[in-house]
PDB file of C-alpha atoms in Angstrom:
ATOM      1  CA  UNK A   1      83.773 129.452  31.458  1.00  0.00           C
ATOM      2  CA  UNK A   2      84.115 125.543  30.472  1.00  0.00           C
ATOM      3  CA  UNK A   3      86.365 124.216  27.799  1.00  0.00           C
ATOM      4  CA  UNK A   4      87.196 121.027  25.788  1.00  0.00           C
ATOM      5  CA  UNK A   5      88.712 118.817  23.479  1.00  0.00           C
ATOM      6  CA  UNK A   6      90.346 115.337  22.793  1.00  0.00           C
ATOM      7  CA  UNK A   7      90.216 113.629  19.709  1.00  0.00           C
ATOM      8  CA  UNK A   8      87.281 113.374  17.708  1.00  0.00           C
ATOM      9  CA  UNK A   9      86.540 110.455  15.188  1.00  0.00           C
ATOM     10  CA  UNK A  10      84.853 111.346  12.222  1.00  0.00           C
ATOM     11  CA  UNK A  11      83.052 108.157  10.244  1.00  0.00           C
ATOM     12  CA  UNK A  12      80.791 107.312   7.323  1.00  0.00           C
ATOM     13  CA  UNK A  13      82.352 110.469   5.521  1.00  0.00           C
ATOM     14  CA  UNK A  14      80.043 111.211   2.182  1.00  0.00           C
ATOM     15  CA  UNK A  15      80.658 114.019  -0.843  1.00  0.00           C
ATOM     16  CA  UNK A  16      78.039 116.290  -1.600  1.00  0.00           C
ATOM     17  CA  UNK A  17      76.534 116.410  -4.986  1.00  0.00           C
ATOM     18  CA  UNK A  18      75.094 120.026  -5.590  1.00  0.00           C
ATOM     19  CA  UNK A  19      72.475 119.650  -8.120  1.00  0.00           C
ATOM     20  CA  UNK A  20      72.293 122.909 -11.058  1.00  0.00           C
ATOM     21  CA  UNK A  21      69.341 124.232  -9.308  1.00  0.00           C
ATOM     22  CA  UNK A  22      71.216 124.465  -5.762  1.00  0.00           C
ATOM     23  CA  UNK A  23      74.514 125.919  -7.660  1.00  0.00           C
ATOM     24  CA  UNK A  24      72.377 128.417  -9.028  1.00  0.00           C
ATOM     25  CA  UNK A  25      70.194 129.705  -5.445  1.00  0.00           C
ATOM     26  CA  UNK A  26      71.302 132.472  -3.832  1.00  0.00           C
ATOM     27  CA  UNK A  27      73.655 131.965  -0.155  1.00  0.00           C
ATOM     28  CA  UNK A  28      70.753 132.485   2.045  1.00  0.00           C
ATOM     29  CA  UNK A  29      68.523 129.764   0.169  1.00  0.00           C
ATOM     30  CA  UNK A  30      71.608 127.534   0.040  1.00  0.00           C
ATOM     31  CA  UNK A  31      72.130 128.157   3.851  1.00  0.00           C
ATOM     32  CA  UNK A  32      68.540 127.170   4.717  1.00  0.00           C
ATOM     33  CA  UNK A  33      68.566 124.119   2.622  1.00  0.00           C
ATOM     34  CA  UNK A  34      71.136 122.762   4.642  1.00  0.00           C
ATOM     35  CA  UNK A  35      69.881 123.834   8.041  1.00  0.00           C
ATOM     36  CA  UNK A  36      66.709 121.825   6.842  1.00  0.00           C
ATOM     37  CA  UNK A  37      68.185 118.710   5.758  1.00  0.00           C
ATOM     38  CA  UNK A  38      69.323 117.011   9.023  1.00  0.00           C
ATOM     39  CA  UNK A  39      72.956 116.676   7.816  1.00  0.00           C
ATOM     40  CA  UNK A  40      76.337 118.688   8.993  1.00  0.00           C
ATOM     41  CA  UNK A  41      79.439 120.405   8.412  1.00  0.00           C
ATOM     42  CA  UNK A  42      83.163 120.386   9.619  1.00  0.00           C
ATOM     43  CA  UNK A  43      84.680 123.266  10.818  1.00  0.00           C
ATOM     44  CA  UNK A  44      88.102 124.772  12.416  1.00  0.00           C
ATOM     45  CA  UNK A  45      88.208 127.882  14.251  1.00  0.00           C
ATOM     46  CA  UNK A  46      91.101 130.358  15.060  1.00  0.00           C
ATOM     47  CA  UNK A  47      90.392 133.242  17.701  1.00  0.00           C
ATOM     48  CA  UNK A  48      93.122 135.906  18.736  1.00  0.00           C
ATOM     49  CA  UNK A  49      91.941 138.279  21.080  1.00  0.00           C
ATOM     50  CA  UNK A  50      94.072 141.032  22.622  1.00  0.00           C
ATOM     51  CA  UNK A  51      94.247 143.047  25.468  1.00  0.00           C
ATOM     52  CA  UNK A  52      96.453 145.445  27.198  1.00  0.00           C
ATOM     53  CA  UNK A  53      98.267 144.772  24.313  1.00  0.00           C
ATOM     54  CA  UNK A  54      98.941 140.797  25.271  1.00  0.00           C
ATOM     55  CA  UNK A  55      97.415 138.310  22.494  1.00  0.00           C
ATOM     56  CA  UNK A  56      95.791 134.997  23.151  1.00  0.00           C
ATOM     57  CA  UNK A  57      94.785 132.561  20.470  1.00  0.00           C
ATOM     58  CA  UNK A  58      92.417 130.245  20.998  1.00  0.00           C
ATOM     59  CA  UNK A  59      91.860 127.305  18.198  1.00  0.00           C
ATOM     60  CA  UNK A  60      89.067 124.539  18.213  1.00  0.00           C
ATOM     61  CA  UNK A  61      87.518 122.126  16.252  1.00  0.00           C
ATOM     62  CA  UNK A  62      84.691 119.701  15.485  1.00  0.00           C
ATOM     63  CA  UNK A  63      81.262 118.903  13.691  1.00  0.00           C
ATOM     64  CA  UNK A  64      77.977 120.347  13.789  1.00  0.00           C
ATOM     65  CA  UNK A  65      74.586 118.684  13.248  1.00  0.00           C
ATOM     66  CA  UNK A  66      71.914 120.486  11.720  1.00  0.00           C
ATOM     67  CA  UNK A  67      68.289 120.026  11.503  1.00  0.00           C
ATOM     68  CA  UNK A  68      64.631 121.601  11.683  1.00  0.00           C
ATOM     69  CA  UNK A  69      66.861 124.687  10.544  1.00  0.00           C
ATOM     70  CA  UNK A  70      69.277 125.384  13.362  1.00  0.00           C
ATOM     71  CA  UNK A  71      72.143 124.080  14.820  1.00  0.00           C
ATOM     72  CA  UNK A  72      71.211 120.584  16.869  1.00  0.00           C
ATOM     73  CA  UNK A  73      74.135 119.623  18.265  1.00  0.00           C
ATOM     74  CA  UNK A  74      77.828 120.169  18.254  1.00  0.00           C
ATOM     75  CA  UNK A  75      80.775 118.268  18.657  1.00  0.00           C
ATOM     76  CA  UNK A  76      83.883 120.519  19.849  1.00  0.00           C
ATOM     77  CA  UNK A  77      87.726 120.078  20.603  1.00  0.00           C
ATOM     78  CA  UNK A  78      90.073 122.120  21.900  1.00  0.00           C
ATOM     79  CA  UNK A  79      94.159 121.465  22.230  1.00  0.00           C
ATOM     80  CA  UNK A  80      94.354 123.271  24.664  1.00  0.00           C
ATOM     81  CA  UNK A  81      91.899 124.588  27.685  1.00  0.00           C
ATOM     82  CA  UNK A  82      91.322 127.523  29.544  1.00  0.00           C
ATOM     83  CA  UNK A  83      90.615 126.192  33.372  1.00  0.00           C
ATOM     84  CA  UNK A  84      92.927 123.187  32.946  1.00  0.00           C
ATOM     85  CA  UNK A  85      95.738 124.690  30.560  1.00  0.00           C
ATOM     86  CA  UNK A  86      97.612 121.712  28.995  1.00  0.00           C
ATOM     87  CA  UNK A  87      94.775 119.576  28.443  1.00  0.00           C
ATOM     88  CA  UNK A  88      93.095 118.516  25.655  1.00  0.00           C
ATOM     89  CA  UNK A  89      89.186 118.642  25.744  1.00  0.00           C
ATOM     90  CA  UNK A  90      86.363 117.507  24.300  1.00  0.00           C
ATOM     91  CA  UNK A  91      82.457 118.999  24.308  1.00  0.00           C
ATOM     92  CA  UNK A  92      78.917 117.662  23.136  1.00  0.00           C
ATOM     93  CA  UNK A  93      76.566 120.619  23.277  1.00  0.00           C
ATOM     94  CA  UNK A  94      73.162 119.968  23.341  1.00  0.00           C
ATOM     95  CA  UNK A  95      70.482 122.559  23.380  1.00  0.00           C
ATOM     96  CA  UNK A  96      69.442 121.862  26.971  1.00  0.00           C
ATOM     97  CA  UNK A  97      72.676 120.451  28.070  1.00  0.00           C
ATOM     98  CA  UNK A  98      76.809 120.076  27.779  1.00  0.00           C
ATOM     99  CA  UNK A  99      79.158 116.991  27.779  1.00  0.00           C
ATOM    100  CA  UNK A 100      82.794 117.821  29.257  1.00  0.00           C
ATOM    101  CA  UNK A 101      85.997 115.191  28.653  1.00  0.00           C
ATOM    102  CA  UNK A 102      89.641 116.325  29.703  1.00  0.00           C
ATOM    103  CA  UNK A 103      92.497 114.484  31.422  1.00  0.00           C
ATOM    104  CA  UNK A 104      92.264 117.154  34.016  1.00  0.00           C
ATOM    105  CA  UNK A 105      88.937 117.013  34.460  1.00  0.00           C
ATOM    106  CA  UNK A 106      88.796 113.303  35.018  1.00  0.00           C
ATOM    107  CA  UNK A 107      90.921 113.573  38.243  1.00  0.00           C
ATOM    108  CA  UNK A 108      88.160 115.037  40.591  1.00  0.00           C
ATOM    109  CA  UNK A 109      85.909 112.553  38.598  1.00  0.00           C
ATOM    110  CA  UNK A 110      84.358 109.707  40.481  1.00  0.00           C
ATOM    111  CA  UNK A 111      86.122 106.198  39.621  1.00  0.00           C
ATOM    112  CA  UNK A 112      84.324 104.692  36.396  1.00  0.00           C
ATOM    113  CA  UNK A 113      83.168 108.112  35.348  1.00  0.00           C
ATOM    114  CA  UNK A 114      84.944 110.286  32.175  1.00  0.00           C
ATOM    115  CA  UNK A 115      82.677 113.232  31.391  1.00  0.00           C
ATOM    116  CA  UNK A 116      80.919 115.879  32.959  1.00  0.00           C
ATOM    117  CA  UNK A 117      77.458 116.889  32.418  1.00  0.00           C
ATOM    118  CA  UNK A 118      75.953 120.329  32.841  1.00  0.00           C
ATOM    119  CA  UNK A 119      72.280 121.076  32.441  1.00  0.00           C
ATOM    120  CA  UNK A 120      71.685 124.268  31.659  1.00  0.00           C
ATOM    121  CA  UNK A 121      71.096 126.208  28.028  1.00  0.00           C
ATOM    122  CA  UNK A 122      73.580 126.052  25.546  1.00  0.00           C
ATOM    123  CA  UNK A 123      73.417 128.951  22.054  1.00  0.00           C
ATOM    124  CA  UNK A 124      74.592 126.078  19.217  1.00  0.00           C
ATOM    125  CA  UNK A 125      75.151 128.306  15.981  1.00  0.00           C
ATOM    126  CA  UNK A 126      78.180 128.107  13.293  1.00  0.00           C
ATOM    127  CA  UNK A 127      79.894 131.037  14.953  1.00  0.00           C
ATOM    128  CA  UNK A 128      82.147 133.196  13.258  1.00  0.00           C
ATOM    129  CA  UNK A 129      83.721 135.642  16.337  1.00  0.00           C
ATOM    130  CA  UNK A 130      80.020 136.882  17.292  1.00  0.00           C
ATOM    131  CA  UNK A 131      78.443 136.317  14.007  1.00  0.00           C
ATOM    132  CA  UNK A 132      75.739 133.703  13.998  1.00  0.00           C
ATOM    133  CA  UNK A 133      76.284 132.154  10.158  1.00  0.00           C
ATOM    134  CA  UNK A 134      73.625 129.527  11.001  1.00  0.00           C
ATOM    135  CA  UNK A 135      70.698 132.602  11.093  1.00  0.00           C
ATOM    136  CA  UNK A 136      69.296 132.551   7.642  1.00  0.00           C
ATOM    137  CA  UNK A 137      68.555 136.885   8.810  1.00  0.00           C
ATOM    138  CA  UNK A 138      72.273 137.480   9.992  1.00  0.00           C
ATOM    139  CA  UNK A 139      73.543 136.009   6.571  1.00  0.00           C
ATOM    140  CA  UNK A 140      71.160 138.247   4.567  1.00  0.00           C
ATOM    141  CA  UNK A 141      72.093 141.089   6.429  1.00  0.00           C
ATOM    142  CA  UNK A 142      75.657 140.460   5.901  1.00  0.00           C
ATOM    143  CA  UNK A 143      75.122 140.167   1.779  1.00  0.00           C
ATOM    144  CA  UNK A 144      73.218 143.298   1.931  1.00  0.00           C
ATOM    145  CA  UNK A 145      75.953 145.062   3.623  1.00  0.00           C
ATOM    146  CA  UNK A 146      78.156 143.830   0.989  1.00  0.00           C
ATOM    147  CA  UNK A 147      81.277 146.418  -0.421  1.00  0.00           C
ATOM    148  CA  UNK A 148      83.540 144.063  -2.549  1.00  0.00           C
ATOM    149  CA  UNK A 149      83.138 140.946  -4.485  1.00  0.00           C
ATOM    150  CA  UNK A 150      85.548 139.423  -6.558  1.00  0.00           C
ATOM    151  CA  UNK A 151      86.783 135.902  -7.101  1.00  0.00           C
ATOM    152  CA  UNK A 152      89.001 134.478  -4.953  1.00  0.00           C
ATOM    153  CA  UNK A 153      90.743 131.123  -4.102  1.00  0.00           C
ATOM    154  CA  UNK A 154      90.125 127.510  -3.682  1.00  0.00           C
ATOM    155  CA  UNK A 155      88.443 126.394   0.044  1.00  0.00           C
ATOM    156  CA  UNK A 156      86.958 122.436   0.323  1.00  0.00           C
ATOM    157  CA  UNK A 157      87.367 121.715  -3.328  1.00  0.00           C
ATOM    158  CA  UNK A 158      85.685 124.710  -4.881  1.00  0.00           C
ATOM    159  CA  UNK A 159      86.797 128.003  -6.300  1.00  0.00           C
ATOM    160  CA  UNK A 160      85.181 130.630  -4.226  1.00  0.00           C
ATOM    161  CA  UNK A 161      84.112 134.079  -4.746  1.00  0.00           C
ATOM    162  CA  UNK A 162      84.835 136.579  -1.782  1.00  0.00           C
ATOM    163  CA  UNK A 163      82.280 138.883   0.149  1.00  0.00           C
ATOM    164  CA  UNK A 164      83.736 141.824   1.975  1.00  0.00           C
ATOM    165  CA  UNK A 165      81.672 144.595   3.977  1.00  0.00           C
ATOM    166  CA  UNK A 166      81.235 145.979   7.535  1.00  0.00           C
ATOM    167  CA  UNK A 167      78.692 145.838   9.728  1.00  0.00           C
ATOM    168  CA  UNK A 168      77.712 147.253  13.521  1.00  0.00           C
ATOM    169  CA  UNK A 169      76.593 144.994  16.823  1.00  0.00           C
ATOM    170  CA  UNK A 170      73.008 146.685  16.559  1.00  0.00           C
ATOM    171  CA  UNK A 171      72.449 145.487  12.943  1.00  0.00           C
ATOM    172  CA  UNK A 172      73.305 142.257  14.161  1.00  0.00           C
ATOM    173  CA  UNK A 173      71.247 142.798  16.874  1.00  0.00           C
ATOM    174  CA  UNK A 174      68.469 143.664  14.676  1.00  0.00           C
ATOM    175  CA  UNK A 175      68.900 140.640  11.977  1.00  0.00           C
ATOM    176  CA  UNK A 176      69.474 138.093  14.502  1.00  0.00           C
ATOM    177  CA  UNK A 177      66.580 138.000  17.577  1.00  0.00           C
ATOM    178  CA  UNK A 178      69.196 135.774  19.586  1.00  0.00           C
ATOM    179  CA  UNK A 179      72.431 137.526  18.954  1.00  0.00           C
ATOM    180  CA  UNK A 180      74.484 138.115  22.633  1.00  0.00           C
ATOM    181  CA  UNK A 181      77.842 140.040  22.794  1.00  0.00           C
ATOM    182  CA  UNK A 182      79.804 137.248  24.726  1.00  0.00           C
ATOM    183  CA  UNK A 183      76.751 135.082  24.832  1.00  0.00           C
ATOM    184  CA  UNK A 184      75.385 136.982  27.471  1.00  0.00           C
ATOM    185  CA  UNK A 185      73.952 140.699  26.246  1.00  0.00           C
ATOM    186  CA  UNK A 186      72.127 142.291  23.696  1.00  0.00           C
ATOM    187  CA  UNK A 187      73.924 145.092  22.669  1.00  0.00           C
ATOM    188  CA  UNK A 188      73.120 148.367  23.980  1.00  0.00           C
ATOM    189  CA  UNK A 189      74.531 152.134  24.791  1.00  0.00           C
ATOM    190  CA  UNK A 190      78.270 152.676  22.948  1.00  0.00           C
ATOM    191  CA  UNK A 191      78.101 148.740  21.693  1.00  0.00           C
ATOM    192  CA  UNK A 192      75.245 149.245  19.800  1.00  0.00           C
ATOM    193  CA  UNK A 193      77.952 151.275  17.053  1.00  0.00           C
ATOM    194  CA  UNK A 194      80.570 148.824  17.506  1.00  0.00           C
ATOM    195  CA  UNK A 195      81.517 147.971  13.992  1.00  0.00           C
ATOM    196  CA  UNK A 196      82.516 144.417  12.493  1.00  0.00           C
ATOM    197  CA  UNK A 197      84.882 144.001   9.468  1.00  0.00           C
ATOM    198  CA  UNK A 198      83.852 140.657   7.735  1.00  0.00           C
ATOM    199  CA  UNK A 199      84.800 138.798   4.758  1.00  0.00           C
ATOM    200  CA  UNK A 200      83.021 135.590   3.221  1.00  0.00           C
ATOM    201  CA  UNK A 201      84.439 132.911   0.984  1.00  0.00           C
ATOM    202  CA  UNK A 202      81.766 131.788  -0.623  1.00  0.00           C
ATOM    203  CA  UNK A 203      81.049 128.379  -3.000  1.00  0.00           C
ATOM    204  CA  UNK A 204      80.322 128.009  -5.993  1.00  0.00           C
ATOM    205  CA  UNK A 205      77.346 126.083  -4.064  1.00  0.00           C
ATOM    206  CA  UNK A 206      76.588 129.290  -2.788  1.00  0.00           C
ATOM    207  CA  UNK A 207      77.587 127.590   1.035  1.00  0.00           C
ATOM    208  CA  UNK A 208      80.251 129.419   3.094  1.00  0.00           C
ATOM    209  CA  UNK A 209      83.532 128.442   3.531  1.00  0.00           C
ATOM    210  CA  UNK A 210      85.133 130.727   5.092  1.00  0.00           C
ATOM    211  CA  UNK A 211      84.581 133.773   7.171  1.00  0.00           C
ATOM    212  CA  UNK A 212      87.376 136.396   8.840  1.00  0.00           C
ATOM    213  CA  UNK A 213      86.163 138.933  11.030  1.00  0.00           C
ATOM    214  CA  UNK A 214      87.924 141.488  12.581  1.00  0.00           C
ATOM    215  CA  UNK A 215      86.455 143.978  15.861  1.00  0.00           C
ATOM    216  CA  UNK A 216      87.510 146.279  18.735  1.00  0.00           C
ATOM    217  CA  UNK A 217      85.373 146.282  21.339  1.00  0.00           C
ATOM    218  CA  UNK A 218      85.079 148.085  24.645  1.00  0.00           C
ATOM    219  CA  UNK A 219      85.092 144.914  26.585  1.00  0.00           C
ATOM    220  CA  UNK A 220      82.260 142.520  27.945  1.00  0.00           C
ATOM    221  CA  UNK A 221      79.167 144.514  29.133  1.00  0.00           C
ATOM    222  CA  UNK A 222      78.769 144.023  33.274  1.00  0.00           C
ATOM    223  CA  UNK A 223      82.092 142.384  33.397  1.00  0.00           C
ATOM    224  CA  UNK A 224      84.942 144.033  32.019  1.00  0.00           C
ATOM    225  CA  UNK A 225      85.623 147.563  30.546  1.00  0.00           C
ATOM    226  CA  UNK A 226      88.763 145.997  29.277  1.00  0.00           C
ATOM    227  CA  UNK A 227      89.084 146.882  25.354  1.00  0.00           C
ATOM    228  CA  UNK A 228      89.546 143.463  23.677  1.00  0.00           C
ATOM    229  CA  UNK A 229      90.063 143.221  19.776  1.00  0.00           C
ATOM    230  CA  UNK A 230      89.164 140.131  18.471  1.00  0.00           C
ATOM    231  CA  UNK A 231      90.104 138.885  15.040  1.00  0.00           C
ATOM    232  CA  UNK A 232      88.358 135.321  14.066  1.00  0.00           C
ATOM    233  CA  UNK A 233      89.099 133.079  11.301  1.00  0.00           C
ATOM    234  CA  UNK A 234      86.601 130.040  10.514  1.00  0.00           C
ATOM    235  CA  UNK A 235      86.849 127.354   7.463  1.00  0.00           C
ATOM    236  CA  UNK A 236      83.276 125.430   7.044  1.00  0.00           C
ATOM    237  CA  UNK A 237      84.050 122.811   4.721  1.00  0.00           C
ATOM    238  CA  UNK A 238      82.207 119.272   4.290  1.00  0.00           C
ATOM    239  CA  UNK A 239      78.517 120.492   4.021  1.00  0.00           C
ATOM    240  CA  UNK A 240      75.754 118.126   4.056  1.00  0.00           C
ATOM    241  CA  UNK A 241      77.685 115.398   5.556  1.00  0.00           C
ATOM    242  CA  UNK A 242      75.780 112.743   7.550  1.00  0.00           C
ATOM    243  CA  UNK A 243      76.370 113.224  11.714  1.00  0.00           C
ATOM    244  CA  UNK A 244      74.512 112.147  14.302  1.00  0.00           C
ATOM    245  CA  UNK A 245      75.941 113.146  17.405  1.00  0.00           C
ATOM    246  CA  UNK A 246      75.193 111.255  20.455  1.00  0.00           C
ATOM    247  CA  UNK A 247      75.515 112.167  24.190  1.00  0.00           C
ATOM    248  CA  UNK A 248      77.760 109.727  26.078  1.00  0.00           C
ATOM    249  CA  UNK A 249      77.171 106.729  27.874  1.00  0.00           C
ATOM    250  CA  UNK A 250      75.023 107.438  30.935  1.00  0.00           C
ATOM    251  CA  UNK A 251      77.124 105.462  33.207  1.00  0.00           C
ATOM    252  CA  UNK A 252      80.461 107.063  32.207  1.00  0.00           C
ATOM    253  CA  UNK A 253      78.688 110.652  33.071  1.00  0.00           C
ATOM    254  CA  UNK A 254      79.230 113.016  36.440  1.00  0.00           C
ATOM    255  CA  UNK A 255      76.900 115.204  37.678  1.00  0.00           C
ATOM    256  CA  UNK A 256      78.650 118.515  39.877  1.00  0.00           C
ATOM    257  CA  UNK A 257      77.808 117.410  43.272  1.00  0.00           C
ATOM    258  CA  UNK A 258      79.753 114.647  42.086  1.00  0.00           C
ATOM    259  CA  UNK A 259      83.101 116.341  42.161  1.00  0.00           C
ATOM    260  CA  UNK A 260      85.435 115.905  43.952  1.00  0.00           C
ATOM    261  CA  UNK A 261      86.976 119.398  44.389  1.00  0.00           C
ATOM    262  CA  UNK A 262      89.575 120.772  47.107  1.00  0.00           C
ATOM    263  CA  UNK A 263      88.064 122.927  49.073  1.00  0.00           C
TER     264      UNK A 263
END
């Protein structure tokens, strides 16, 4: 598994004006105007996942583009790593390709060089644990599944109104043609019934701003049976802003057979 972060500078920083007519659409037309208009969003993430009753949290950061209605490219930090431990890191995720910066990376890096590249495919989405919030379908399927709604509290300037409900991996499954467990699997057998506690914080531009969501699951199909419950917490905030993320400098980028590793 690869990891990131460093720091990320944000520029050219922009409000959003959210005419009556986009106040007034519904969260899945909101969600598709913005996957359409080639701007992005902010977000933080907070991940605790335990197992044999030991907790890790993992937090990370960073920007998303969107455009042509998905996610285009992301922008990622980390404080902390999972290969390298202390290290901050930094990713640019491509859909054909990832961008890798740490300080411990850039030890078995040749002189002159800072990041890693990787060629291989990368799933960009606005991921909430294994929710996909950038699917228009997921989304939908979510509202539908719906059990509470009430007001609730102020998230990126704007009063919200919360969304609770539950939801299984196979209706995910069936609402979102690319949803993986772990990235890697479609759900099937006993994870098909694996059931998702969600709740969404919701604008009054009808845009998500935050999403909690709360499973135990019987591990990582074909490479653990390890029960792992993971309880996610994600704050979107800054939609529509202008981003265009770039890859790196090519002559600051490492290919693998580059490394130089101990053997």
């Amino acid at each position: 598994m690869r990891l990131w972060a460093l720091a990320l500078t944000i520029t050219s920083v922009t409000s959003i004006v959210t005419s009556p007519a986009a106040a007034a659409a519904d969260p899945v037309a909101a969600l598709r105007r913005q996957l359409a208009g080639g701007n992005g969003v902010t977000f933080s993430d907070v991940l605790v996942a335990r197992s044999e009753g030991k907790p890790r949290t993992f937090r990370e950061s960073g920007v998303h583009e969107l455009d042509r209605g998905r996610v285009v490219a992301s922008e990622i930090l980390r404080p902390k790593d999972f290969m390298f431990g202390k290290y901050r890191q930094r990713l640019i995720l491509f859909p054909d390709r990832s961008y890798e910066q740490s300080a411990g990376l850039r030890k078995h890096l040749p002189e002159g060089k800072s990041w890693l590249v990787a060629e291989e495919k990368q799933s960009l989405a606005l991921y909430c644990g294994q929710m996909r919030l950038s699917d228009p379908g997921t989304l939908k399927a979510l509202l539908a599944a719906t059990k509470v709604k009430r007001p609730s509290g102020v998230y990126d300037g704007t009063r919200t109104t919360l969304y609770e409900g539950s939801i299984t991996l196979g209706e995910l499954a069936k609402a979102d043609p690319d949803f993986r467990i772990a990235g890697l699997h479609r759900p099937a057998g006993k994870y098909v019934r694996v059931r998702v506690d969600w709740k969404l914080w919701i604008g009054r531009d009808q845009l998500v701003r935050r999403c909690h969501s709360d499973s135990r699951q019987p591990g990582i199909p074909k490479l653990s049976d390890e029960p792992v419950h993971y309880v996610d917490d994600v704050r979107l905030s800054r939609w529509g802003r202008p981003i265009d993320i770039q890859a790196p400098p090519a002559d600051q980028v490492a290919t693998y057979d580059e490394l130089d590793l101990p053997e």
